[in-house]
Short mmCIF file of C-alpha atoms in Angstrom, two decimals:
data_model
loop_
_atom_site.label_atom_id
_atom_site.label_comp_id
_atom_site.label_asym_id
_atom_site.label_seq_id
_atom_site.Cartn_x
_atom_site.Cartn_y
_atom_site.Cartn_z
CA MET A 646 -11.85 22.28 -14.47
CA PRO A 647 -9.43 19.38 -13.37
CA PRO A 648 -6.70 17.29 -15.69
CA SER A 649 -8.57 14.75 -16.86
CA VAL A 650 -7.50 10.67 -18.13
CA VAL A 651 -8.53 9.16 -20.80
CA VAL A 652 -8.80 5.40 -21.15
CA ALA A 653 -9.94 3.40 -24.10
CA LEU A 654 -11.55 0.41 -23.09
CA PRO A 655 -11.96 -1.40 -25.50
CA ASP A 656 -13.62 -5.07 -23.26
CA ALA A 657 -14.79 -6.01 -20.34
CA GLU A 658 -11.98 -7.92 -18.58
CA ALA A 659 -9.81 -4.18 -19.78
CA THR A 660 -12.98 -2.27 -17.74
CA ARG A 661 -11.66 -4.63 -14.61
CA GLU A 662 -8.52 -4.64 -14.91
CA LEU A 663 -8.88 -0.17 -14.75
CA GLY A 664 -10.37 -0.97 -11.59
CA ARG A 665 -7.66 -2.90 -9.88
CA ALA A 666 -4.88 -0.61 -11.04
CA LEU A 667 -7.49 1.63 -9.33
CA ALA A 668 -7.09 -0.16 -6.26
CA GLY A 669 -3.57 0.60 -6.13
CA VAL A 670 -3.86 4.69 -6.09
CA LEU A 671 -6.32 4.65 -3.53
CA ARG A 672 -6.77 4.39 0.21
CA ALA A 673 -8.87 4.51 3.23
CA GLY A 674 -10.72 7.45 2.80
CA ASP A 675 -10.84 7.35 -0.78
CA LEU A 676 -14.69 8.11 -2.76
CA LEU A 677 -14.60 7.96 -6.32
CA VAL A 678 -17.86 8.90 -7.83
CA LEU A 679 -19.14 6.29 -10.60
CA THR A 680 -20.73 7.94 -14.09
CA GLY A 681 -22.43 6.87 -17.36
CA ASP A 682 -25.52 4.72 -19.15
CA LEU A 683 -27.03 2.10 -18.18
CA GLY A 684 -25.03 -0.99 -19.40
CA ALA A 685 -21.32 1.92 -19.27
CA GLY A 686 -19.80 -1.03 -17.28
CA LYS A 687 -19.69 0.79 -13.25
CA THR A 688 -20.05 -2.40 -12.23
CA THR A 689 -17.72 -4.01 -14.40
CA LEU A 690 -14.84 -1.46 -12.43
CA THR A 691 -16.18 -1.97 -9.72
CA GLN A 692 -15.26 -6.10 -10.03
CA GLY A 693 -11.78 -4.61 -9.98
CA LEU A 694 -11.58 -2.49 -7.58
CA GLY A 695 -12.51 -5.30 -5.21
CA GLU A 696 -10.52 -7.46 -6.65
CA GLY A 697 -8.04 -5.14 -6.95
CA LEU A 698 -8.26 -4.34 -2.66
CA GLY A 699 -8.54 -7.77 -1.66
CA VAL A 700 -12.17 -7.47 -0.09
CA ARG A 701 -14.85 -10.50 0.54
CA GLY A 702 -16.55 -10.82 -2.51
CA PRO A 703 -18.84 -11.13 -5.00
CA VAL A 704 -19.21 -7.99 -5.77
CA THR A 705 -22.69 -7.50 -7.32
CA SER A 706 -24.69 -4.16 -8.83
CA PRO A 707 -26.34 -3.56 -5.45
CA THR A 708 -28.66 -1.57 -7.69
CA PHE A 709 -31.78 -2.60 -4.83
CA VAL A 710 -29.97 -3.52 -1.32
CA ILE A 711 -28.03 0.30 -2.55
CA SER A 712 -25.35 -0.27 -0.56
CA ARG A 713 -23.59 -3.01 0.11
CA VAL A 714 -19.91 -3.99 2.30
CA HIS A 715 -17.09 -6.11 1.23
CA PRO A 716 -14.63 -5.39 3.54
CA SER A 717 -11.16 -6.53 3.48
CA LEU A 718 -9.35 -10.18 3.14
CA VAL A 719 -5.93 -9.01 3.25
CA GLY A 720 -5.92 -6.38 5.89
CA GLY A 721 -6.99 -3.14 3.47
CA PRO A 722 -10.04 -0.28 3.91
CA ALA A 723 -13.74 -2.05 2.38
CA LEU A 724 -15.00 -1.40 -0.03
CA VAL A 725 -18.53 0.06 0.36
CA HIS A 726 -20.18 0.26 -3.25
CA VAL A 727 -23.08 2.42 -3.22
CA ASP A 728 -26.03 2.05 -6.13
CA ALA A 729 -27.41 6.09 -6.00
CA TYR A 730 -29.54 5.80 -9.18
CA ARG A 731 -33.01 5.41 -7.11
CA LEU A 732 -32.17 7.89 -4.54
CA GLY A 733 -34.18 10.95 -4.31
CA GLY A 734 -30.76 12.97 -3.87
CA ALA A 735 -28.50 14.31 -2.34
CA VAL A 736 -30.54 14.13 1.64
CA GLU A 737 -31.08 10.06 0.66
CA LEU A 738 -27.64 9.24 0.61
CA ASP A 739 -26.56 11.51 3.42
CA ASP A 740 -29.74 8.56 5.14
CA LEU A 741 -27.37 5.97 4.66
CA ASP A 742 -24.83 7.28 6.65
CA LEU A 743 -22.31 7.03 4.32
CA ASP A 744 -20.02 9.15 6.73
CA ALA A 745 -19.40 6.94 9.07
CA ASP A 746 -17.48 4.31 6.38
CA LEU A 747 -15.43 7.25 4.01
CA ASP A 748 -12.73 7.31 6.76
CA ALA A 749 -12.06 3.70 7.86
CA SER A 750 -12.70 2.59 4.00
CA VAL A 751 -13.41 3.37 -0.39
CA VAL A 752 -16.37 4.20 -1.13
CA VAL A 753 -17.49 3.87 -4.41
CA VAL A 754 -20.77 5.04 -6.08
CA GLU A 755 -22.32 4.25 -8.66
CA TRP A 756 -24.50 7.25 -10.49
CA GLY A 757 -23.06 9.11 -8.27
CA GLN A 758 -22.87 12.48 -10.40
CA GLY A 759 -25.30 15.40 -9.00
CA VAL A 760 -25.45 13.65 -5.30
CA ALA A 761 -22.18 12.36 -4.12
CA GLU A 762 -19.93 15.00 -3.24
CA VAL A 763 -21.52 15.88 -0.46
CA LEU A 764 -19.49 13.60 1.09
CA SER A 765 -16.27 14.87 0.38
CA ALA A 766 -13.81 17.12 -1.17
CA ASP A 767 -11.50 15.03 -1.79
CA ARG A 768 -12.51 12.53 -4.79
CA LEU A 769 -12.24 10.64 -8.49
CA GLU A 770 -14.63 10.79 -10.48
CA LEU A 771 -14.72 8.22 -13.30
CA VAL A 772 -17.45 8.69 -16.20
CA LEU A 773 -17.79 5.46 -18.73
CA ARG A 774 -18.50 6.11 -22.23
CA VAL A 775 -20.09 4.13 -25.49
CA VAL A 776 -17.54 5.15 -27.38
CA GLY A 777 -18.11 1.75 -30.20
CA PRO A 778 -20.06 -0.89 -30.58
CA GLY A 779 -20.03 -4.14 -28.64
CA GLU A 780 -17.66 -3.90 -24.76
CA GLU A 781 -16.14 -0.81 -26.56
CA ARG A 782 -15.83 2.35 -23.56
CA GLU A 783 -13.57 5.26 -22.53
CA ALA A 784 -13.40 6.08 -19.39
CA VAL A 785 -12.51 9.47 -18.37
CA LEU A 786 -11.04 9.80 -14.90
CA SER A 787 -10.85 13.50 -12.93
CA ALA A 788 -9.79 14.06 -9.68
CA THR A 789 -10.35 16.76 -7.28
CA GLY A 790 -9.45 18.38 -4.04
CA ILE A 791 -6.40 18.68 -1.85
CA ARG A 792 -6.05 14.73 -1.98
CA TRP A 793 -6.04 14.73 -5.22
CA ALA A 794 -3.52 18.20 -5.90
CA GLY A 795 -0.15 16.65 -5.68
CA ALA A 796 1.70 16.43 -9.37
CA SER A 797 2.22 12.37 -8.56
CA VAL A 798 -0.71 11.28 -7.82
CA HIS A 799 -1.74 12.64 -11.80
CA ASP A 800 1.24 10.82 -12.27
CA GLN A 801 0.20 8.02 -10.58
CA LEU A 802 -3.91 8.22 -12.70
CA ASP A 803 -1.98 7.75 -16.05
CA ALA A 804 0.33 5.35 -14.81
CA VAL A 805 -3.17 3.17 -14.01
CA ALA A 806 -3.70 4.50 -17.95
CA ALA A 807 -0.55 2.91 -18.75
CA ARG A 808 -1.44 -0.44 -17.58
CA VAL A 809 -4.92 0.05 -18.82
CA ALA A 810 -4.89 0.84 -22.29
CA GLY A 811 -1.24 0.78 -23.30
CA SER A 812 -0.22 3.38 -26.14
CA GLY A 813 -4.88 3.98 -25.92
CA ALA A 814 -3.79 6.64 -22.63
CA THR A 815 -3.81 9.83 -23.05
CA ALA A 816 -3.38 12.48 -20.25
CA ALA A 817 -5.89 15.85 -21.32
CA ASP A 818 -7.84 18.75 -20.26
CA ASP A 819 -11.09 19.24 -19.75
#
């Protein structure tokens, strides 16, 4: 199992900040698979990611349209935001032809665990968990594949965690 970075998220703004911080690490061709309970902050995190990438918004949940493309306003990669909740599996995800977008965009798949892994062997997987009352959450970020194999990448992910949660960010092996 790859090492994970655990980030405490005391409120929705910290969740958005995690997205903004991840934007500094992600590049065109990257896949981010988001998992978590209903209301755990997947869209909130993606809103922060969109802000950090400088894409056209607003970034809202694509639950009913399944997929939205947010072009860059600053010459960077577009954000492709997918909600796989209503999809029947990897075959229906493949029908969206995300392969065409993957090379030139940052692709985020909410509810993607067990479905989106077929898109790329190189991906970040982020699990959001409710850990307390109100908006208190925890994010567990794991990197998979050659793209994320270097020690400097893990240092970058640790820096993302530190930026968001200060002393609440810890690296752990899961």
